[in-house]
Amino acid sequence: MITENCHPGLHKETALTPGNFLDPEVRAFLEENTEVISSGNLTPEIRLRLLTPRCRFWKERADLWPFADPFWAIYWPGGQALSRYILDNPDIVRMGSVLDLGSGCGATAIAAVMSGASHVLANDIDPIAGMAMVINCELNNVNPFPIAIKNITDTKLDKWDLIVLGDMFYDEHLADCLHHWLGKCIKMYGTKVLIGDPGRPQFTGHIIHRQLHKVMEYSLPKPTRQENNGLTSSIVWSYQP
Amino acid sequence: MAALRALVGVKRVIDYAVKVRVRADGAGVAADGVKHSMNPFCEIALEEAVRLRERGAVREVLAVSCGPPACQETIRTALAMGADRGVHVEVAAPDYERLGPFQVAQLLAALARREEVDLVLLGKQAIDDDCNQTGQMTAALLDWPQGTFASALTLEPDGQWLRVEREVDGGLETLRLRLPAVVTADLRLNEPRYATLPNIMKAKKKALAVLAPAALGVELAPRVTVLRVEEPPQRQAGLRVETVADLVAKLRESGCI
């Protein structure tokens, strides 16, 4: 794991191989407060540790959670669509390099490994998300992939065959920033970009939306609808400026 | 089906379970340090908007609250319940005390125009001032049709007309409104959902814009002055009678019969 955010048990700017950096106490906490789930979403073949109605924190006050908000403990609808698409269309990643930007639980990166990507990098700004991803890789008997804990748009561009982003266009400023950065990646390396989003107005109203090509729309399973008030479907878009 | 945009007003009020007390200066009720929550009728209005969105009739639900910064908590709750975007019209404490239904209706009408919404959904009244005026005034200012005290809502398939069922004396009345329209929610319209922690987390990734009333071109000058706020009179103790004859005697004594 490459981390820029200091956290007890993690060391700044240290590349760590998954498996040897999991603080046993944090791991125990994550396992105690999440549940292994493999149904109710678009990818029943991927097992994930998530926050569910049977977990204490489902109804607990948010400020009692001891870490940053566990955005990784939710399998977001955009990520579900991307993962489903990659599992159904392995050719899109096979033998190629994949960057999963804003990985969260790591499902889309796991889907990329399962579909035969030769090199996968998962990225998130939350170190606890990195730990959750390692646990989720284990759950799926997937060789752990490298995880970069940092704002990757602040770093120099690398060559990727494919960049996937699930549910990242929720904020106008972030959307502007990603729009600009992705444009550069495509221009410099011809990278293919896939975006998963359930129809957030910040995304559909953003200028990037004019340069998207709709790849696939998935109807969300009932449990996912129930957990995402107001949402009914999720779409995979290809960004083609 | 047409995808409409809905604006829902969510008022932050003193929680329904709190025992309200009049301030010592008699100019209002004590609100400091008291638990606040979303006005229950606003919750119902919001729930209905989210259900319309889930049915594909509405494509965006905008939650609006007017008042001090604490209103953003109420907007966050609305976002957790399924609103897509929040707008906080910031009205600082001294102005907020004098903010009445007319000023709020002006703000909502201006926002409805600016955001080009097709439907304004509000609670029929707030449980703090019980005014029951904001929806009606908003409709009047916009010159839109209104359906007040809705107990059921259906959008016709063409997406142009809304059927509003209302509980009136002696039965149900059904109105057909041409959109855009203003609808106010009554108690039996629906049962609002509960916002779980993951919903509250997801709501943090939704946009919340803050606006000043002046940005909407609205002057907040009050038209109504509150002269005095008083506690209701203490209820007098009753008395117990042993027999019917005693009761009749007491009633005679007090001149009731």
Coordinates of C-alpha atoms in Angstrom, one line a residue:
Chain A
M1 CA 0.0 0.0 0.0
I2 CA 1.2 3.5 -0.8
T3 CA -0.1 6.0 1.7
E4 CA 0.1 9.7 2.1
N5 CA -2.4 9.9 4.9
C6 CA -0.9 9.0 8.2
H7 CA -2.9 6.7 10.2
P8 CA -2.0 4.6 13.3
G9 CA -0.6 1.4 11.9
L10 CA 0.3 2.8 8.6
H11 CA 3.4 4.6 7.6
K12 CA 3.7 7.6 5.4
E13 CA 4.9 7.0 1.9
T14 CA 5.6 3.4 2.5
A15 CA 4.8 0.8 -0.2
L16 CA 3.5 -2.2 1.7
T17 CA 2.5 -5.6 0.3
P18 CA -1.1 -6.4 1.2
G19 CA -1.4 -8.8 4.1
N20 CA 1.4 -7.5 6.3
F21 CA 0.1 -4.1 7.1
L22 CA -3.4 -4.8 8.4
D23 CA -3.4 -3.5 12.0
P24 CA -5.0 -6.5 13.8
E25 CA -7.2 -4.2 16.0
V26 CA -8.5 -2.3 13.0
R27 CA -9.1 -5.5 11.1
A28 CA -11.0 -6.9 14.1
F29 CA -13.1 -3.7 14.2
L30 CA -13.9 -3.9 10.5
E31 CA -14.9 -7.5 10.8
E32 CA -17.0 -6.9 13.8
N33 CA -18.9 -4.0 12.3
T34 CA -19.5 -5.2 8.7
E35 CA -21.1 -8.2 7.2
V36 CA -20.0 -10.4 4.2
I37 CA -22.6 -9.8 1.5
S38 CA -22.9 -11.4 -1.9
S39 CA -26.5 -10.7 -2.8
G40 CA -28.8 -7.8 -3.3
N41 CA -26.5 -6.0 -5.7
L42 CA -25.6 -6.4 -9.4
T43 CA -22.6 -8.7 -8.8
P44 CA -23.5 -11.8 -6.7
E45 CA -20.2 -13.4 -7.7
I46 CA -18.2 -10.8 -5.6
R47 CA -18.2 -11.1 -1.8
L48 CA -17.8 -7.9 0.1
R49 CA -17.7 -6.7 3.7
L50 CA -20.3 -4.0 3.9
L51 CA -22.4 -2.1 6.4
T52 CA -25.8 -3.9 6.5
P53 CA -29.0 -3.5 8.5
R54 CA -27.7 -6.2 10.8
C55 CA -24.6 -4.2 11.7
R56 CA -24.6 -2.0 14.8
F57 CA -23.7 1.2 13.0
W58 CA -26.6 0.9 10.5
K59 CA -28.7 2.8 13.0
E60 CA -26.0 4.2 15.2
R61 CA -25.0 7.9 15.5
A62 CA -22.5 8.6 12.7
D63 CA -20.1 10.4 15.1
L64 CA -19.5 7.2 17.1
W65 CA -17.7 5.7 14.1
P66 CA -14.0 6.0 15.1
F67 CA -12.6 6.6 11.6
A68 CA -13.4 8.7 8.6
D69 CA -16.9 8.0 7.2
P70 CA -16.9 4.5 5.9
F71 CA -17.8 5.2 2.3
W72 CA -16.0 1.9 1.4
A73 CA -18.7 0.1 3.5
I74 CA -21.3 0.9 0.8
Y75 CA -21.5 -0.8 -2.6
W76 CA -22.4 2.2 -4.6
P77 CA -24.7 1.8 -7.6
G78 CA -22.2 3.3 -10.1
G79 CA -19.6 0.8 -8.9
Q80 CA -22.1 -2.0 -9.2
A81 CA -22.8 -1.2 -12.8
L82 CA -19.1 -0.9 -13.7
S83 CA -18.3 -4.2 -12.0
R84 CA -21.2 -6.0 -13.7
Y85 CA -20.1 -4.6 -17.0
I86 CA -16.5 -5.7 -16.5
L87 CA -17.5 -9.2 -15.4
D88 CA -19.8 -9.6 -18.4
N89 CA -17.3 -8.1 -20.9
P90 CA -13.9 -9.3 -19.8
D91 CA -12.3 -8.3 -23.1
I92 CA -12.5 -4.7 -22.0
V93 CA -9.8 -5.4 -19.3
R94 CA -8.1 -8.7 -20.4
M95 CA -4.3 -8.4 -20.3
G96 CA -4.5 -4.7 -19.9
S97 CA -3.7 -2.2 -17.1
V98 CA -6.6 -0.8 -15.1
L99 CA -6.8 2.1 -12.6
D100 CA -9.8 2.1 -10.3
L101 CA -10.1 5.7 -9.1
G102 CA -12.0 6.1 -5.9
S103 CA -12.2 2.3 -5.3
G104 CA -14.0 2.3 -1.9
C105 CA -14.8 -1.4 -1.2
G106 CA -12.6 -2.4 -4.2
A107 CA -15.4 -4.3 -6.0
T108 CA -14.6 -2.9 -9.5
A109 CA -10.9 -3.5 -9.1
I110 CA -11.7 -7.1 -8.0
A111 CA -14.0 -7.5 -11.0
A112 CA -11.1 -6.3 -13.2
V113 CA -8.7 -9.0 -11.7
M114 CA -11.4 -11.6 -12.1
S115 CA -11.8 -10.7 -15.7
G116 CA -8.1 -11.1 -16.5
A117 CA -6.6 -7.6 -16.2
S118 CA -2.8 -8.0 -16.1
H119 CA -2.2 -5.0 -13.8
V120 CA -4.7 -3.3 -11.5
L121 CA -4.2 -0.4 -9.2
A122 CA -6.9 0.5 -6.7
N123 CA -7.0 4.1 -5.4
D124 CA -8.8 5.8 -2.6
I125 CA -8.1 8.7 -0.2
D126 CA -9.1 6.7 2.9
P127 CA -6.5 4.3 4.4
I128 CA -9.3 2.2 6.0
A129 CA -10.8 1.7 2.5
G130 CA -7.4 0.2 1.6
M131 CA -7.7 -2.2 4.5
A132 CA -11.2 -3.1 3.5
M133 CA -10.1 -3.8 0.0
V134 CA -7.4 -6.2 1.2
I135 CA -10.0 -8.1 3.3
N136 CA -12.4 -8.1 0.2
C137 CA -9.6 -9.5 -2.0
E138 CA -9.1 -12.4 0.5
L139 CA -12.9 -13.0 0.5
N140 CA -12.8 -13.5 -3.2
N141 CA -9.6 -15.5 -3.4
V142 CA -8.2 -12.8 -5.6
N143 CA -4.5 -12.0 -5.6
P144 CA -4.3 -8.6 -3.8
F145 CA -3.6 -5.7 -6.1
P146 CA -1.5 -2.6 -5.2
I147 CA -3.5 0.1 -3.5
A148 CA -2.6 3.8 -3.6
I149 CA -4.0 6.0 -0.8
K150 CA -3.8 9.5 -2.1
N151 CA -5.5 12.0 -4.4
I152 CA -4.3 10.5 -7.6
T153 CA -5.3 13.6 -9.7
D154 CA -2.5 15.5 -7.9
T155 CA 0.2 13.2 -9.2
K156 CA 1.9 12.8 -12.5
L157 CA 0.0 11.0 -15.2
D158 CA 0.7 7.3 -15.7
K159 CA -0.2 5.2 -18.7
W160 CA -3.3 3.1 -18.2
D161 CA -5.2 1.1 -20.7
L162 CA -8.4 1.7 -18.8
I163 CA -9.5 4.0 -16.0
V164 CA -12.8 3.2 -14.2
L165 CA -14.6 5.7 -11.9
G166 CA -17.7 4.7 -10.0
D167 CA -19.9 7.3 -8.3
M168 CA -17.1 10.0 -8.4
F169 CA -19.2 12.8 -9.9
Y170 CA -21.1 13.9 -6.9
D171 CA -19.5 17.3 -6.4
E172 CA -19.1 20.1 -9.0
H173 CA -15.5 21.0 -8.1
L174 CA -14.4 17.3 -8.1
A175 CA -16.2 16.8 -11.4
D176 CA -14.3 19.7 -12.9
C177 CA -11.1 18.4 -11.6
L178 CA -11.7 14.8 -12.9
H179 CA -12.9 16.1 -16.2
H180 CA -9.7 18.0 -16.8
W181 CA -7.4 15.2 -15.5
L182 CA -9.2 12.4 -17.5
G183 CA -9.0 14.6 -20.6
K184 CA -5.2 14.8 -20.2
C185 CA -4.9 11.0 -19.7
I186 CA -6.9 10.4 -22.9
K187 CA -4.9 12.9 -24.8
M188 CA -1.5 11.7 -23.7
Y189 CA -2.0 7.9 -23.6
G190 CA -5.2 7.2 -25.4
T191 CA -6.6 5.7 -22.2
K192 CA -10.1 4.4 -22.3
V193 CA -12.4 5.8 -19.5
L194 CA -15.5 4.2 -18.1
I195 CA -17.8 6.0 -15.6
G196 CA -20.5 4.4 -13.5
D197 CA -23.3 6.7 -12.2
P198 CA -26.9 6.2 -11.2
G199 CA -28.0 9.6 -12.6
R200 CA -26.8 12.2 -10.1
P201 CA -27.8 15.7 -11.2
Q202 CA -24.2 16.9 -10.5
F203 CA -23.1 14.4 -13.2
T204 CA -25.9 14.7 -15.7
G205 CA -25.7 18.5 -15.4
H206 CA -21.9 18.6 -15.8
I207 CA -20.3 19.7 -19.1
I208 CA -18.5 16.2 -19.3
H209 CA -21.9 14.7 -19.8
R210 CA -22.0 16.0 -23.4
Q211 CA -18.9 14.0 -24.3
L212 CA -20.2 10.7 -23.0
H213 CA -21.4 7.6 -24.8
K214 CA -23.9 5.4 -23.0
V215 CA -22.5 1.9 -22.9
M216 CA -25.0 0.0 -20.7
E217 CA -27.8 0.7 -18.3
Y218 CA -28.6 -1.7 -15.5
S219 CA -31.8 -1.8 -13.5
L220 CA -30.9 -1.8 -9.8
P221 CA -31.9 -4.8 -7.7
K222 CA -34.6 -4.2 -5.1
P223 CA -32.3 -4.2 -2.1
T224 CA -30.0 -1.7 -3.7
R225 CA -33.0 0.5 -4.6
Q226 CA -34.2 0.4 -1.0
E227 CA -30.8 1.5 0.2
N228 CA -30.5 4.3 -2.3
N229 CA -33.6 6.4 -1.8
G230 CA -34.9 7.6 -5.2
L231 CA -32.5 5.6 -7.4
T232 CA -33.7 2.9 -9.8
S233 CA -31.0 2.3 -12.4
S234 CA -27.2 2.8 -13.0
I235 CA -25.4 3.5 -16.2
V236 CA -21.9 2.8 -17.5
W237 CA -20.7 5.6 -19.7
S238 CA -17.7 5.9 -21.9
Y239 CA -15.9 9.2 -21.9
Q240 CA -14.9 10.2 -25.4
P241 CA -13.8 13.8 -25.7
Chain B
M1 CA -42.9 9.8 -19.2
A2 CA -41.9 13.4 -18.6
A3 CA -39.2 13.8 -16.1
L4 CA -40.2 16.6 -13.8
R5 CA -38.2 18.6 -11.3
A6 CA -39.7 19.0 -7.9
L7 CA -38.9 21.5 -5.2
V8 CA -39.7 20.5 -1.6
G9 CA -39.7 22.9 1.3
V10 CA -38.2 21.4 4.5
K11 CA -38.7 23.5 7.6
R12 CA -36.6 23.1 10.8
V13 CA -38.9 23.3 13.7
I14 CA -38.8 22.5 17.5
D15 CA -39.3 18.7 17.7
Y16 CA -42.9 17.6 18.2
A17 CA -42.0 15.8 21.4
V18 CA -40.5 18.9 23.1
K19 CA -42.5 20.8 25.7
V20 CA -42.5 24.3 24.3
R21 CA -42.0 27.2 26.7
V22 CA -42.6 30.9 26.2
R23 CA -39.6 33.1 26.6
A24 CA -39.4 35.4 29.6
D25 CA -39.7 38.5 27.3
G26 CA -43.0 37.2 25.9
A27 CA -41.8 37.8 22.3
G28 CA -41.6 34.2 21.3
V29 CA -40.8 30.6 22.4
A30 CA -37.5 29.4 23.8
A31 CA -35.6 27.7 21.0
D32 CA -32.0 27.7 22.3
G33 CA -30.7 24.3 23.3
V34 CA -34.0 22.7 22.3
K35 CA -34.1 19.6 20.0
H36 CA -35.2 20.5 16.5
S37 CA -36.2 18.3 13.6
M38 CA -37.8 18.4 10.2
N39 CA -41.5 19.6 10.3
P40 CA -43.5 16.3 10.1
F41 CA -45.6 17.6 7.2
C42 CA -42.5 18.6 5.3
E43 CA -41.2 15.0 5.8
I44 CA -44.4 13.7 4.2
A45 CA -44.0 16.2 1.3
L46 CA -40.4 15.1 0.8
E47 CA -41.3 11.4 1.0
E48 CA -43.9 11.9 -1.8
A49 CA -41.3 13.6 -4.0
V50 CA -38.9 10.8 -3.5
R51 CA -41.6 8.2 -4.3
L52 CA -42.4 10.1 -7.5
R53 CA -38.7 10.0 -8.4
E54 CA -38.6 6.2 -7.7
R55 CA -41.6 5.8 -10.1
G56 CA -39.7 7.7 -12.7
A57 CA -42.1 10.7 -12.8
V58 CA -39.6 13.1 -11.2
R59 CA -35.9 13.3 -12.2
E60 CA -34.7 15.6 -9.6
V61 CA -35.8 16.5 -6.1
L62 CA -34.5 19.8 -4.7
A63 CA -34.8 20.3 -0.9
V64 CA -35.0 23.9 0.3
S65 CA -34.9 25.3 3.8
C66 CA -34.9 29.0 4.8
G67 CA -33.4 30.1 8.1
P68 CA -30.2 30.0 10.2
P69 CA -27.2 27.8 9.4
A70 CA -28.6 25.0 11.6
C71 CA -31.2 24.5 8.8
Q72 CA -28.5 22.6 6.9
E73 CA -29.0 19.7 9.3
T74 CA -32.6 19.5 8.1
I75 CA -31.5 19.7 4.5
R76 CA -29.0 16.9 5.1
T77 CA -31.8 14.7 6.5
A78 CA -33.8 15.5 3.4
L79 CA -30.8 14.4 1.2
A80 CA -30.5 11.2 3.3
M81 CA -34.2 10.5 2.7
G82 CA -33.6 10.8 -1.1
A83 CA -33.5 14.4 -2.2
D84 CA -30.9 15.0 -4.9
R85 CA -29.7 18.5 -4.0
G86 CA -30.1 21.0 -1.2
V87 CA -30.5 24.7 -1.2
H88 CA -30.1 26.7 2.0
V89 CA -31.5 30.2 1.9
E90 CA -29.6 31.7 4.8
V91 CA -31.6 34.0 7.0
A92 CA -29.8 35.1 10.1
A93 CA -31.3 34.9 13.5
P94 CA -32.8 38.4 13.9
D95 CA -34.4 38.3 10.5
Y96 CA -35.5 34.7 11.0
E97 CA -37.5 35.6 14.1
R98 CA -39.6 37.9 11.9
L99 CA -39.8 35.6 8.9
G100 CA -43.3 34.6 8.1
P101 CA -45.2 32.6 5.5
F102 CA -45.3 35.5 3.1
Q103 CA -41.5 36.0 3.1
V104 CA -40.9 32.2 2.8
A105 CA -43.4 32.0 0.0
Q106 CA -41.6 34.8 -1.9
L107 CA -38.3 32.9 -1.4
L108 CA -39.8 29.6 -2.6
A109 CA -41.5 31.2 -5.6
A110 CA -38.3 32.9 -6.6
L111 CA -36.4 29.6 -6.3
A112 CA -39.0 27.7 -8.2
R113 CA -38.7 30.1 -11.1
R114 CA -34.9 30.2 -11.0
E115 CA -34.6 26.4 -10.8
E116 CA -37.4 25.9 -13.4
V117 CA -39.2 23.3 -11.4
D118 CA -42.5 21.8 -12.4
L119 CA -43.8 20.9 -8.9
V120 CA -43.5 22.6 -5.6
L121 CA -44.4 20.2 -2.7
L122 CA -44.8 21.6 0.8
G123 CA -46.2 20.4 4.1
K124 CA -49.7 21.8 4.7
Q125 CA -48.4 23.6 7.7
A126 CA -45.6 23.8 10.2
I127 CA -46.1 22.5 13.7
D128 CA -44.4 25.5 15.2
D129 CA -46.6 28.5 14.0
D130 CA -49.4 26.4 12.5
C131 CA -49.9 29.1 9.9
N132 CA -51.0 26.9 6.9
Q133 CA -50.3 29.7 4.5
T134 CA -47.0 29.1 2.7
G135 CA -48.3 26.7 0.1
Q136 CA -51.2 28.9 -0.8
M137 CA -49.2 32.1 -1.0
T138 CA -46.5 30.4 -3.1
A139 CA -49.1 29.2 -5.6
A140 CA -50.5 32.7 -5.7
L141 CA -47.1 34.4 -6.2
L142 CA -46.3 32.0 -9.0
D143 CA -49.8 32.1 -10.4
W144 CA -49.8 28.3 -10.5
P145 CA -52.7 26.0 -9.6
Q146 CA -52.7 24.6 -6.1
G147 CA -53.8 21.4 -4.4
T148 CA -53.8 21.7 -0.7
F149 CA -54.1 19.0 2.0
A150 CA -53.2 16.2 -0.5
S151 CA -53.9 12.7 0.8
A152 CA -53.0 11.0 -2.5
L153 CA -51.1 12.2 -5.6
T154 CA -50.9 10.7 -9.1
L155 CA -49.2 12.0 -12.2
E156 CA -51.1 11.4 -15.4
P157 CA -49.2 9.4 -18.0
D158 CA -48.7 12.4 -20.2
G159 CA -46.8 14.1 -17.4
Q160 CA -48.8 17.3 -17.8
W161 CA -51.5 16.8 -15.2
L162 CA -51.5 15.9 -11.6
R163 CA -54.4 14.4 -9.7
V164 CA -54.7 15.4 -6.1
E165 CA -57.0 13.7 -3.7
R166 CA -58.1 15.8 -0.7
E167 CA -59.8 14.9 2.5
V168 CA -62.7 17.4 2.8
D169 CA -65.7 17.5 5.1
G170 CA -68.0 14.7 4.1
G171 CA -65.6 12.8 1.8
L172 CA -62.8 13.0 -0.7
E173 CA -62.3 15.6 -3.4
T174 CA -60.2 14.9 -6.5
L175 CA -58.6 17.9 -8.3
R176 CA -56.8 17.8 -11.6
L177 CA -54.0 20.3 -11.8
R178 CA -52.1 21.4 -14.8
L179 CA -48.4 21.5 -14.1
P180 CA -46.5 23.4 -13.0
A181 CA -48.4 23.4 -9.7
V182 CA -48.1 23.7 -5.9
V183 CA -49.2 20.8 -3.7
T184 CA -49.3 20.7 0.1
A185 CA -49.2 17.4 2.0
D186 CA -51.6 16.2 4.6
L187 CA -50.9 13.6 7.2
R188 CA -52.2 10.6 5.4
L189 CA -50.4 11.1 2.1
N190 CA -47.7 8.6 3.1
E191 CA -45.5 7.4 5.9
P192 CA -42.0 8.9 5.6
R193 CA -39.0 6.6 5.6
Y194 CA -36.2 6.6 8.2
A195 CA -32.8 7.8 7.2
T196 CA -30.1 5.1 8.1
L197 CA -26.5 5.9 8.8
P198 CA -25.4 4.8 5.2
N199 CA -28.1 7.2 3.8
I200 CA -26.7 10.0 6.0
M201 CA -23.2 9.2 4.7
K202 CA -24.4 9.1 1.1
A203 CA -26.1 12.5 1.7
K204 CA -22.7 14.0 2.5
K205 CA -21.8 13.4 -1.1
K206 CA -24.8 15.4 -2.4
A207 CA -24.6 19.1 -3.2
L208 CA -25.9 21.8 -0.8
A209 CA -25.8 25.3 -2.0
V210 CA -26.2 28.4 0.2
L211 CA -28.0 31.5 -1.1
A212 CA -28.7 34.9 0.4
P213 CA -32.4 36.1 0.1
A214 CA -31.0 39.1 -1.8
A215 CA -29.7 36.7 -4.5
L216 CA -33.3 35.7 -5.1
G217 CA -34.3 39.4 -5.2
V218 CA -36.5 39.0 -2.1
E219 CA -36.8 41.7 0.6
L220 CA -37.5 40.2 4.0
A221 CA -39.3 43.2 5.5
P222 CA -41.9 41.8 7.9
R223 CA -45.6 42.7 7.2
V224 CA -46.9 41.2 10.5
T225 CA -45.8 42.2 14.0
V226 CA -46.1 39.7 16.9
L227 CA -47.5 41.7 19.8
R228 CA -47.3 39.1 22.5
V229 CA -46.9 35.3 23.0
E230 CA -48.5 33.8 26.1
E231 CA -48.7 30.3 27.6
P232 CA -52.3 28.9 27.4
P233 CA -54.2 29.5 30.7
Q234 CA -53.6 26.8 33.3
R235 CA -56.5 24.3 33.3
Q236 CA -58.6 24.6 36.5
A237 CA -59.0 21.5 38.6
G238 CA -62.4 19.8 38.3
L239 CA -64.4 18.3 41.1
R240 CA -65.8 14.8 41.6
V241 CA -69.5 14.1 42.3
E242 CA -70.6 10.8 43.8
T243 CA -74.2 10.4 42.4
V244 CA -76.3 11.6 39.6
A245 CA -78.4 13.7 42.0
D246 CA -75.2 15.4 43.1
L247 CA -74.3 16.2 39.5
V248 CA -77.8 17.6 38.8
A249 CA -77.6 19.7 41.9
K250 CA -74.1 21.1 41.0
L251 CA -75.3 21.9 37.5
R252 CA -78.3 23.7 38.8
E253 CA -76.1 25.6 41.3
S254 CA -73.8 26.8 38.5
G255 CA -76.8 27.8 36.3
C256 CA -76.0 25.3 33.6
I257 CA -79.5 23.7 33.7

